[in-house]
């Protein structure tokens, strides 16, 4: 059984799930979004006015899917996209296209984060390994200063997934919904202070070793 994993291990499991098992990345994004919404809708958070902050990487794609699904459920959501959309990953660009196909609008700035009842942080995911750019770091600081509940998707943005160190600036989350396995950085150093309540959600990503055990058990049944 896999316990807490590093960024490198999680990236290997992601690739294995997509390339060897054949689960499309967009399917994993949809599952990640639904898993995050389960936590958001469980009753702890006030969904009267939600802000989703999405970056350009695949973590941002999760955020776009979360915003779309919440809006389709009748929740009041603003979707803040940070960065040049022309630099978005292919899957995040697809999520943006889907969202706009449903008539969902995006914005590129927020005047006052205190206007929201909860913020979904989908700015940076497990791939972040260098300091957060200063402009985005300033936004992270503004979010923290607003003192609004924050739910981070997979990892608080700006936190090193493996070491738990802050990469310039990092979100202070109320809760972190992380996928497949706990990440080592959530359980040590600044991760202990920044992750809040940690929810580990199964979205169909497994290590090759754990999947082999599962297959063995199934063959014996």
Coordinates of C-alpha atoms in Angstrom, one line a residue:
X1 CA 0.0 0.0 0.0
X2 CA 1.4 3.4 -1.0
X3 CA 1.6 6.0 1.7
X4 CA 2.6 9.6 1.2
X5 CA 4.2 10.3 -2.2
X6 CA 6.6 12.8 -3.7
X7 CA 5.8 15.0 -6.7
X8 CA 7.9 12.8 -8.9
X9 CA 6.1 9.6 -7.8
X10 CA 2.7 11.2 -8.3
X11 CA 3.7 12.4 -11.8
X12 CA 4.8 8.8 -12.6
X13 CA 1.4 7.4 -11.4
X14 CA -0.4 10.0 -13.4
X15 CA 1.5 9.1 -16.6
X16 CA 0.9 5.4 -15.9
X17 CA -2.8 5.9 -15.5
X18 CA -3.1 7.9 -18.7
X19 CA -0.6 6.2 -21.0
X20 CA -0.7 2.5 -19.8
X21 CA -4.2 2.1 -18.4
X22 CA -5.7 4.5 -20.9
X23 CA -7.7 6.9 -18.7
X24 CA -7.9 10.3 -20.6
X25 CA -6.6 13.3 -18.7
X26 CA -9.9 15.0 -19.1
X27 CA -11.7 12.2 -17.4
X28 CA -9.3 12.5 -14.4
X29 CA -10.0 16.3 -14.4
X30 CA -13.8 15.7 -14.2
X31 CA -13.3 13.2 -11.4
X32 CA -11.0 15.6 -9.5
X33 CA -13.6 18.3 -9.9
X34 CA -16.4 16.1 -8.6
X35 CA -14.3 15.0 -5.7
X36 CA -13.6 18.6 -4.7
X37 CA -17.2 19.5 -5.0
X38 CA -18.1 16.7 -2.6
X39 CA -15.9 18.4 0.0
X40 CA -17.2 21.9 -0.8
X41 CA -20.9 20.8 -0.6
X42 CA -20.6 18.7 2.6
X43 CA -21.9 21.5 4.7
X44 CA -18.7 23.1 6.2
X45 CA -18.4 25.8 3.6
X46 CA -20.8 28.7 2.7
X47 CA -21.4 28.5 -1.1
X48 CA -23.3 31.7 -1.3
X49 CA -20.6 33.4 -3.3
X50 CA -17.7 31.3 -4.6
X51 CA -14.5 32.3 -6.3
X52 CA -12.5 29.8 -8.3
X53 CA -8.9 30.9 -9.0
X54 CA -7.4 28.8 -11.9
X55 CA -4.0 28.8 -13.3
X56 CA -2.9 27.7 -16.8
X57 CA -1.7 24.2 -15.9
X58 CA -3.7 21.1 -15.4
X59 CA -4.5 22.1 -11.8
X60 CA -6.2 25.1 -13.4
X61 CA -8.2 22.8 -15.6
X62 CA -9.5 21.1 -12.5
X63 CA -10.5 24.5 -11.3
X64 CA -12.4 25.4 -14.5
X65 CA -14.3 22.1 -14.3
X66 CA -15.1 22.8 -10.6
X67 CA -16.5 26.2 -11.5
X68 CA -18.6 24.8 -14.4
X69 CA -20.1 22.0 -12.3
X70 CA -20.9 24.4 -9.4
X71 CA -22.6 26.9 -11.8
X72 CA -24.6 24.1 -13.4
X73 CA -25.8 23.3 -9.9
X74 CA -27.0 26.8 -9.4
X75 CA -24.2 28.1 -7.3
X76 CA -23.0 31.7 -7.8
X77 CA -19.4 31.4 -9.0
X78 CA -16.8 33.7 -10.4
X79 CA -14.0 32.1 -12.4
X80 CA -10.7 34.0 -12.2
X81 CA -8.1 32.9 -14.8
X82 CA -4.6 34.1 -14.1
X83 CA -2.2 34.3 -17.0
X84 CA -2.2 34.3 -20.8
X85 CA -4.7 31.7 -21.9
X86 CA -2.6 31.1 -25.0
X87 CA -0.1 29.4 -22.7
X88 CA -2.7 27.0 -21.1
X89 CA -2.1 23.3 -21.3
X90 CA -4.1 21.6 -24.0
X91 CA -6.5 20.0 -21.4
X92 CA -7.0 23.3 -19.5
X93 CA -7.7 25.0 -22.9
X94 CA -10.3 22.3 -23.6
X95 CA -11.9 22.8 -20.1
X96 CA -12.1 26.6 -20.9
X97 CA -13.7 25.8 -24.2
X98 CA -16.3 23.6 -22.6
X99 CA -17.1 26.2 -19.9
X100 CA -17.6 28.8 -22.5
X101 CA -19.7 26.5 -24.5
X102 CA -22.0 26.4 -21.5
X103 CA -22.1 30.2 -21.5
X104 CA -19.7 30.6 -18.5
X105 CA -17.7 33.8 -18.4
X106 CA -14.2 34.3 -17.0
X107 CA -12.5 37.3 -15.4
X108 CA -8.8 38.2 -15.0
X109 CA -8.9 40.3 -11.9
X110 CA -10.6 40.6 -8.5
X111 CA -10.8 43.9 -6.6
X112 CA -11.6 42.5 -3.2
X113 CA -11.3 38.8 -2.2
X114 CA -13.3 39.5 0.9
X115 CA -16.5 39.7 -1.2
X116 CA -16.5 35.9 -1.4
X117 CA -17.7 33.2 1.1
X118 CA -15.2 30.6 -0.1
X119 CA -12.3 30.5 -2.5
X120 CA -11.2 27.5 -4.5
X121 CA -7.5 27.5 -5.1
X122 CA -6.5 25.8 -8.4
X123 CA -3.6 28.1 -9.3
X124 CA -0.6 25.7 -9.0
X125 CA -0.5 21.9 -8.7
X126 CA 2.1 19.3 -8.0
X127 CA 4.4 20.4 -10.9
X128 CA 5.5 23.6 -9.2
X129 CA 9.2 23.5 -8.4
X130 CA 10.4 27.1 -8.6
X131 CA 9.4 30.3 -6.8
X132 CA 5.9 31.7 -7.6
X133 CA 6.2 34.7 -10.0
X134 CA 5.9 37.9 -8.1
X135 CA 2.6 39.0 -9.6
X136 CA 1.0 35.7 -8.7
X137 CA 2.7 35.8 -5.3
X138 CA 1.0 39.1 -4.6
X139 CA -2.4 37.6 -5.4
X140 CA -1.7 34.7 -3.1
X141 CA -0.8 37.2 -0.3
X142 CA -4.1 39.1 -1.0
X143 CA -6.1 35.8 -0.7
X144 CA -4.4 35.0 2.6
X145 CA -5.0 38.5 3.9
X146 CA -8.7 38.3 3.0
X147 CA -9.1 35.7 5.7
X148 CA -11.8 33.8 3.7
X149 CA -12.0 30.0 3.8
X150 CA -9.9 28.5 1.0
X151 CA -10.2 25.0 -0.4
X152 CA -7.0 24.0 -2.3
X153 CA -7.1 21.6 -5.2
X154 CA -4.5 18.8 -4.7
X155 CA -2.0 21.1 -2.9
X156 CA -2.0 24.7 -1.6
X157 CA -0.6 26.8 -4.4
X158 CA 3.0 27.7 -3.8
X159 CA 3.8 24.8 -1.5
X160 CA 6.5 22.3 -2.7
X161 CA 4.6 19.0 -2.9
X162 CA 7.6 16.9 -1.8
X163 CA 9.3 19.0 0.9
X164 CA 6.5 21.1 2.3
X165 CA 8.5 24.3 1.8
X166 CA 7.0 27.6 0.6
X167 CA 8.1 28.6 -2.9
X168 CA 8.1 32.3 -2.4
X169 CA 4.4 32.6 -1.4
X170 CA 1.9 29.9 -0.6
X171 CA -1.9 29.7 0.0
X172 CA -3.0 29.1 3.6
X173 CA -5.8 26.7 3.0
X174 CA -8.7 25.8 5.3
X175 CA -8.9 22.4 3.5
X176 CA -6.9 20.6 0.8
X177 CA -8.5 18.0 -1.5
X178 CA -5.7 15.9 -2.7
X179 CA -6.0 13.0 -5.2
X180 CA -5.0 9.3 -5.1
X181 CA -2.4 9.6 -2.2
X182 CA -1.4 12.0 0.4
X183 CA 1.6 14.2 -0.7
X184 CA 4.6 14.3 1.5
X185 CA 4.8 18.1 1.5
X186 CA 1.3 18.3 3.1
X187 CA 2.5 16.4 6.1
X188 CA 5.7 18.2 6.9
X189 CA 7.3 21.6 7.4
X190 CA 5.0 24.5 6.2
X191 CA 2.6 22.0 4.7
X192 CA 1.4 21.2 8.3
X193 CA 0.4 24.9 8.6
X194 CA -0.8 25.5 5.1
X195 CA -2.9 22.5 4.1
X196 CA -5.7 22.7 6.7
X197 CA -7.9 19.6 6.8
X198 CA -6.7 17.1 4.3
X199 CA -9.1 15.0 2.2
X200 CA -7.6 12.2 0.1
X201 CA -9.9 11.3 -2.8
X202 CA -9.8 8.3 -5.1
X203 CA -10.1 9.4 -8.7
X204 CA -8.8 6.3 -10.4
X205 CA -5.0 7.0 -10.2
X206 CA -3.0 4.1 -8.7
X207 CA 0.7 3.1 -8.6
X208 CA 1.6 0.2 -10.9
X209 CA 2.4 -1.9 -7.8
X210 CA -1.0 -1.3 -6.2
X211 CA -2.8 -2.0 -9.4
X212 CA -0.9 -5.3 -9.9
X213 CA -2.0 -6.3 -6.4
X214 CA -5.6 -5.4 -7.3
X215 CA -5.4 -7.5 -10.5
X216 CA -4.0 -10.4 -8.5
X217 CA -6.8 -10.2 -6.0
X218 CA -9.4 -10.1 -8.8
X219 CA -7.9 -13.1 -10.6
X220 CA -8.1 -15.1 -7.4
X221 CA -11.7 -14.3 -6.8

